[in-house]
GROMACS .gro file of C-alpha atoms in nm:
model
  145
    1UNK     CA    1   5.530  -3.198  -0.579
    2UNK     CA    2   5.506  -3.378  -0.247
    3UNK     CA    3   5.385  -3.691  -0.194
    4UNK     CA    4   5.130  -3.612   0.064
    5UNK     CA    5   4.995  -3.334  -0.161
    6UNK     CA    6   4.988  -3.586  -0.499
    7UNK     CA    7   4.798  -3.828  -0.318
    8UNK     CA    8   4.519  -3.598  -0.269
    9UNK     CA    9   4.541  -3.414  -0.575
   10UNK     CA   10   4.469  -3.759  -0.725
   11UNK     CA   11   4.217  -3.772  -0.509
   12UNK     CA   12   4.318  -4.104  -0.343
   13UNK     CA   13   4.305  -3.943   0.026
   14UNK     CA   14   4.007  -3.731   0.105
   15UNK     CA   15   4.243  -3.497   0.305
   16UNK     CA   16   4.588  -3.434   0.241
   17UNK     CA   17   4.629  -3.439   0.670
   18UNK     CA   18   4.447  -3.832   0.648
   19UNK     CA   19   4.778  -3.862   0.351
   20UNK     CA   20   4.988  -3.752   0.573
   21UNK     CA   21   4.919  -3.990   0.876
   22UNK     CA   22   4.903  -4.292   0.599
   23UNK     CA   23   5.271  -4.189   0.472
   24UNK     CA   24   5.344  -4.173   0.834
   25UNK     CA   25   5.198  -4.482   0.904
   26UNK     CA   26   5.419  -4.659   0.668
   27UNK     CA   27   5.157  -4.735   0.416
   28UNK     CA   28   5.327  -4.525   0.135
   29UNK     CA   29   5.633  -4.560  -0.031
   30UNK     CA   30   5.811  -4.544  -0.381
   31UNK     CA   31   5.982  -4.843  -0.516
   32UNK     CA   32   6.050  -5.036  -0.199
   33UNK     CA   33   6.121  -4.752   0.058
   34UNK     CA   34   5.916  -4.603   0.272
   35UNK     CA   35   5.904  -4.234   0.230
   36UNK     CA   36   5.816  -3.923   0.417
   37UNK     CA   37   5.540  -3.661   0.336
   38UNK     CA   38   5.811  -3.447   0.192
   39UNK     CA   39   5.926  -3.701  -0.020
   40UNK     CA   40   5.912  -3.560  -0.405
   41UNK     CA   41   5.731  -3.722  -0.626
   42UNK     CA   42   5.864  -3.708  -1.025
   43UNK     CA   43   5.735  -3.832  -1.359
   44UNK     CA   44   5.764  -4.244  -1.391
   45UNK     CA   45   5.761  -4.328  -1.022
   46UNK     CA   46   5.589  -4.633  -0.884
   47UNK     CA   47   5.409  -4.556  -0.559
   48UNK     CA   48   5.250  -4.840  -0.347
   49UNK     CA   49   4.963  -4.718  -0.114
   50UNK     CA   50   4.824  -4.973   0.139
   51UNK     CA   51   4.432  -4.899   0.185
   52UNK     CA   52   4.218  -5.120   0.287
   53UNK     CA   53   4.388  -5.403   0.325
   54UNK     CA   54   4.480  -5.394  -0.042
   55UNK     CA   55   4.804  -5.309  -0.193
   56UNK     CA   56   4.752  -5.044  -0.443
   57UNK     CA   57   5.043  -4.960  -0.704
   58UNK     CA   58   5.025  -4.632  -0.949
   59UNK     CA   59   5.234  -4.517  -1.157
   60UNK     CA   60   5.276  -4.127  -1.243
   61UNK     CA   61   5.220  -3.998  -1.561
   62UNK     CA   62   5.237  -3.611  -1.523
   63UNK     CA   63   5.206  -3.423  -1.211
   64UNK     CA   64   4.906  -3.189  -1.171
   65UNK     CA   65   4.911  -2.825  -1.078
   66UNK     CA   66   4.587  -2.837  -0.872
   67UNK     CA   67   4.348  -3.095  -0.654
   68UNK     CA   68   4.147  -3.282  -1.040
   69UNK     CA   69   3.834  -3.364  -1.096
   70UNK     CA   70   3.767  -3.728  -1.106
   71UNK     CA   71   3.767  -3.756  -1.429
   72UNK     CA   72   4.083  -3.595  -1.501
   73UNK     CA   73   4.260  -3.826  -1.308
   74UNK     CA   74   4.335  -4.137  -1.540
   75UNK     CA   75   4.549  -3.877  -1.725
   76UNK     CA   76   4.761  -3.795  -1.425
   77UNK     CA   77   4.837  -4.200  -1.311
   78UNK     CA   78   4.838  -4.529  -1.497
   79UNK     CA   79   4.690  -4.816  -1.253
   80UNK     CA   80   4.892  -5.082  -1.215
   81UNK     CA   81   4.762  -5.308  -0.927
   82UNK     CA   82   4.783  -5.644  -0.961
   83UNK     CA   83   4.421  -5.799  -1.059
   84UNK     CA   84   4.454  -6.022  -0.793
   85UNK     CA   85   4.438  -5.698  -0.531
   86UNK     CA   86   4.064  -5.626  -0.711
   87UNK     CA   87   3.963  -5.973  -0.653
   88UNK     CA   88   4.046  -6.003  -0.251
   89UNK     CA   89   3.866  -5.648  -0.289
   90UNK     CA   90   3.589  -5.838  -0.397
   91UNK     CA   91   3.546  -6.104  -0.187
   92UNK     CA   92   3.601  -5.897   0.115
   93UNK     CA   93   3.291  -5.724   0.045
   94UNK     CA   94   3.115  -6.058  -0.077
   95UNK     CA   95   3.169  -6.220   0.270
   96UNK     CA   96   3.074  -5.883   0.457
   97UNK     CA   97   2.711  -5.968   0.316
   98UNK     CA   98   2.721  -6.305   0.561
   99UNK     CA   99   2.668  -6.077   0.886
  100UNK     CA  100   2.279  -5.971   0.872
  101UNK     CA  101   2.054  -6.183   0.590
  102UNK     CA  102   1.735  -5.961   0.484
  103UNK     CA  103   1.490  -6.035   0.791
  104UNK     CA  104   1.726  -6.184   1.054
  105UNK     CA  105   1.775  -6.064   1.372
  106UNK     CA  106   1.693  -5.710   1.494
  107UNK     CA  107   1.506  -5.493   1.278
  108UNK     CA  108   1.701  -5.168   1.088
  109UNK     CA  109   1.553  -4.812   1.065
  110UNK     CA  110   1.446  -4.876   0.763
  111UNK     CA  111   1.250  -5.231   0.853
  112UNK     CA  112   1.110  -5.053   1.124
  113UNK     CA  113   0.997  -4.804   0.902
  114UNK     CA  114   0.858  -5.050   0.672
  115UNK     CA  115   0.669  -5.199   0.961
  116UNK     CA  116   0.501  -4.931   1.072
  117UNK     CA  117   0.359  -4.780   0.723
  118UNK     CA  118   0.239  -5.150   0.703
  119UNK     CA  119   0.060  -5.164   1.016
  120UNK     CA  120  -0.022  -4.785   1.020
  121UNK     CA  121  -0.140  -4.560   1.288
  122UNK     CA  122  -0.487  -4.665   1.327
  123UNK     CA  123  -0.579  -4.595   1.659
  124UNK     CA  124  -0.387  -4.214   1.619
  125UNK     CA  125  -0.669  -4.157   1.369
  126UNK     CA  126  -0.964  -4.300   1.502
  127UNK     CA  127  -0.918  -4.107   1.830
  128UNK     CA  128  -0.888  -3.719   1.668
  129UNK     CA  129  -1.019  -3.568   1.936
  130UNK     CA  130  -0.817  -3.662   2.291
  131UNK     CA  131  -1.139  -3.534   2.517
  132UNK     CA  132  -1.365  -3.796   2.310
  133UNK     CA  133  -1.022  -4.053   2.373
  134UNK     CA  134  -1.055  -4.001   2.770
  135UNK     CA  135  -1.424  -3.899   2.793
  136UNK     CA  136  -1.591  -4.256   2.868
  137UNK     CA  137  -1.308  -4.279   3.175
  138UNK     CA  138  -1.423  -3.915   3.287
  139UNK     CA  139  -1.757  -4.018   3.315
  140UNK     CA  140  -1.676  -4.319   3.507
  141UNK     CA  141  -1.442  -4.130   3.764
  142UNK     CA  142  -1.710  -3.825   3.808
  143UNK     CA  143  -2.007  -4.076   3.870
  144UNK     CA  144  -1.816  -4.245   4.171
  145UNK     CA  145  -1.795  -3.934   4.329
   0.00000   0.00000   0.00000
């Protein structure tokens, strides 16, 4: 099978196309070469897959007819990463939190939100009728004539 198609069978790219500009990209190869989407893949390689800043190593187990569920997967490929991959992983998305505490700076959608069921829309329902709204200025504008 080809490389480009394994790596989304195994669901690791989304599209085998967005697998085929990563393997073009360099980010793919099998032991220490870099490999083209043709490249075949066989039982017992090594693959290393660079996503997300994160060097990701499998190893294939059996090769899959089809695009598997997810999971089917874990009986396709044997993760071998290095633990120490999982923990930059981590912090990564630890320090990402840093950017926007809850209540600094300009208010999200869903703060807005928030805001405005908390406030509510009083004057919208005291005012259901617009001609009682704007009748007191009416009367004002038809008396100075």
């Amino acid at each position: 099978m080809r490389i480009d198609k394994f790596l989304w069978c195994i669901r690791f790219y989304k599209t085998r196309s967005v697998a085929t500009e990563e393997i073009k990209k360099n980010r793919v190869s099998i032991g220490n070469s870099a490999v083209k989407s043709s490249k075949e893949v066989k039982e017992g390689d090594v693959i290393k897959i660079r996503k997300n800043q994160i060097d990701y190593k499998i190893k294939v187990i059996q090769i899959p007819k089809s695009r598997l569920g997810a999971k089917l997967v874990s009986l396709h490929i044997q993760d071998v990463t290095d633990k120490e991959q999982y923990e930059l992983l981590k912090l990564r998305k630890m320090s990402q939190d840093y950017y926007r505490i809850k209540g600094e700076g300009r208010p999200t959608k869903r703060d807005r939100r928030d805001m405005d069921e908390y406030v509510g829309n009083d004057i919208a329902s005291d005012f259901t009728d617009w001609d009682d709204f704007f009748g007191e200025t009416a009367d004002i504008t038809e008396n100075e004539d």
